[in-house]
């Protein structure tokens, strides 16, 4: 009979190894993706990036759309 401690250690090791494998697989795919070379819009703020413009555009659309109801 296998002691419970060894069984838990084997399960923990397996789960950790699988998690590390998936993490490194994700990092590899992100770092080698051709999408990362696509240019994006210039950020207007160092902290917010383009979120303010997106939020203002959504608010504008909501206001304009309410007028057509």
C-alpha atoms as a printed R data frame, in Angstrom:
   type eleno elety resid chain resno       x      y       z
1  ATOM     1    CA   UNK     A     1   0.000  0.000   0.000
2  ATOM     2    CA   UNK     A     2   1.310  3.436  -0.940
3  ATOM     3    CA   UNK     A     3   1.484  5.952   1.926
4  ATOM     4    CA   UNK     A     4  -0.819  8.950   1.565
5  ATOM     5    CA   UNK     A     5   2.090 11.395   1.801
6  ATOM     6    CA   UNK     A     6   3.847  9.915  -1.217
7  ATOM     7    CA   UNK     A     7   0.601  9.870  -3.175
8  ATOM     8    CA   UNK     A     8  -0.070 13.539  -2.398
9  ATOM     9    CA   UNK     A     9   3.516 14.461  -3.290
10 ATOM    10    CA   UNK     A    10   3.217 12.656  -6.626
11 ATOM    11    CA   UNK     A    11  -0.107 14.374  -7.372
12 ATOM    12    CA   UNK     A    12   1.279 17.794  -6.420
13 ATOM    13    CA   UNK     A    13   4.384 17.246  -8.542
14 ATOM    14    CA   UNK     A    14   2.296 16.181 -11.527
15 ATOM    15    CA   UNK     A    15  -0.039 19.165 -11.261
16 ATOM    16    CA   UNK     A    16   2.904 21.558 -10.841
17 ATOM    17    CA   UNK     A    17   4.748 20.087 -13.830
18 ATOM    18    CA   UNK     A    18   1.612 20.340 -15.978
19 ATOM    19    CA   UNK     A    19   1.032 23.934 -14.877
20 ATOM    20    CA   UNK     A    20   4.612 24.920 -15.656
21 ATOM    21    CA   UNK     A    21   4.385 23.221 -19.061
22 ATOM    22    CA   UNK     A    22   1.202 25.132 -19.946
23 ATOM    23    CA   UNK     A    23   2.706 28.406 -18.682
24 ATOM    24    CA   UNK     A    24   5.872 28.055 -20.760
25 ATOM    25    CA   UNK     A    25   3.815 26.939 -23.742
26 ATOM    26    CA   UNK     A    26   1.713 30.110 -23.433
27 ATOM    27    CA   UNK     A    27   4.786 32.334 -23.078
28 ATOM    28    CA   UNK     A    28   6.402 30.705 -26.100
29 ATOM    29    CA   UNK     A    29   3.332 31.170 -28.289
30 ATOM    30    CA   UNK     A    30   2.876 34.795 -27.217
31 ATOM    31    CA   UNK     A    31   6.532 35.653 -27.753
32 ATOM    32    CA   UNK     A    32   6.699 34.022 -31.197
33 ATOM    33    CA   UNK     A    33   3.306 35.142 -32.511
34 ATOM    34    CA   UNK     A    34   3.375 37.251 -35.688
35 ATOM    35    CA   UNK     A    35   0.495 39.314 -34.262
36 ATOM    36    CA   UNK     A    36   2.865 41.004 -31.819
37 ATOM    37    CA   UNK     A    37   4.501 42.830 -34.738
38 ATOM    38    CA   UNK     A    38   1.266 44.497 -35.872
39 ATOM    39    CA   UNK     A    39   1.284 48.231 -35.218
40 ATOM    40    CA   UNK     A    40  -1.386 49.606 -32.965
41 ATOM    41    CA   UNK     A    41  -2.666 53.094 -32.280
42 ATOM    42    CA   UNK     A    42  -0.437 55.456 -30.364
43 ATOM    43    CA   UNK     A    43  -1.353 55.638 -26.727
44 ATOM    44    CA   UNK     A    44  -2.463 59.070 -25.616
45 ATOM    45    CA   UNK     A    45  -1.704 58.333 -21.984
46 ATOM    46    CA   UNK     A    46   1.077 56.359 -20.389
47 ATOM    47    CA   UNK     A    47  -1.282 54.923 -17.797
48 ATOM    48    CA   UNK     A    48  -4.604 54.595 -19.636
49 ATOM    49    CA   UNK     A    49  -3.413 54.078 -23.189
50 ATOM    50    CA   UNK     A    50  -6.453 54.399 -25.455
51 ATOM    51    CA   UNK     A    51  -9.080 53.409 -22.894
52 ATOM    52    CA   UNK     A    52 -10.365 56.974 -22.541
53 ATOM    53    CA   UNK     A    53 -10.943 57.270 -26.292
54 ATOM    54    CA   UNK     A    54 -12.701 53.907 -26.366
55 ATOM    55    CA   UNK     A    55 -14.863 54.808 -23.380
56 ATOM    56    CA   UNK     A    56 -15.767 58.198 -24.855
57 ATOM    57    CA   UNK     A    57 -16.647 56.579 -28.191
58 ATOM    58    CA   UNK     A    58 -18.903 54.048 -26.468
59 ATOM    59    CA   UNK     A    59 -20.582 56.811 -24.455
60 ATOM    60    CA   UNK     A    60 -21.079 58.849 -27.632
61 ATOM    61    CA   UNK     A    61 -22.630 55.861 -29.381
62 ATOM    62    CA   UNK     A    62 -24.945 55.223 -26.460
63 ATOM    63    CA   UNK     A    63 -26.096 58.853 -26.444
64 ATOM    64    CA   UNK     A    64 -26.570 58.920 -30.209
65 ATOM    65    CA   UNK     A    65 -28.380 55.578 -30.221
66 ATOM    66    CA   UNK     A    66 -30.801 56.755 -27.528
67 ATOM    67    CA   UNK     A    67 -31.883 59.576 -29.830
68 ATOM    68    CA   UNK     A    68 -33.018 57.096 -32.488
69 ATOM    69    CA   UNK     A    69 -35.271 55.018 -30.220
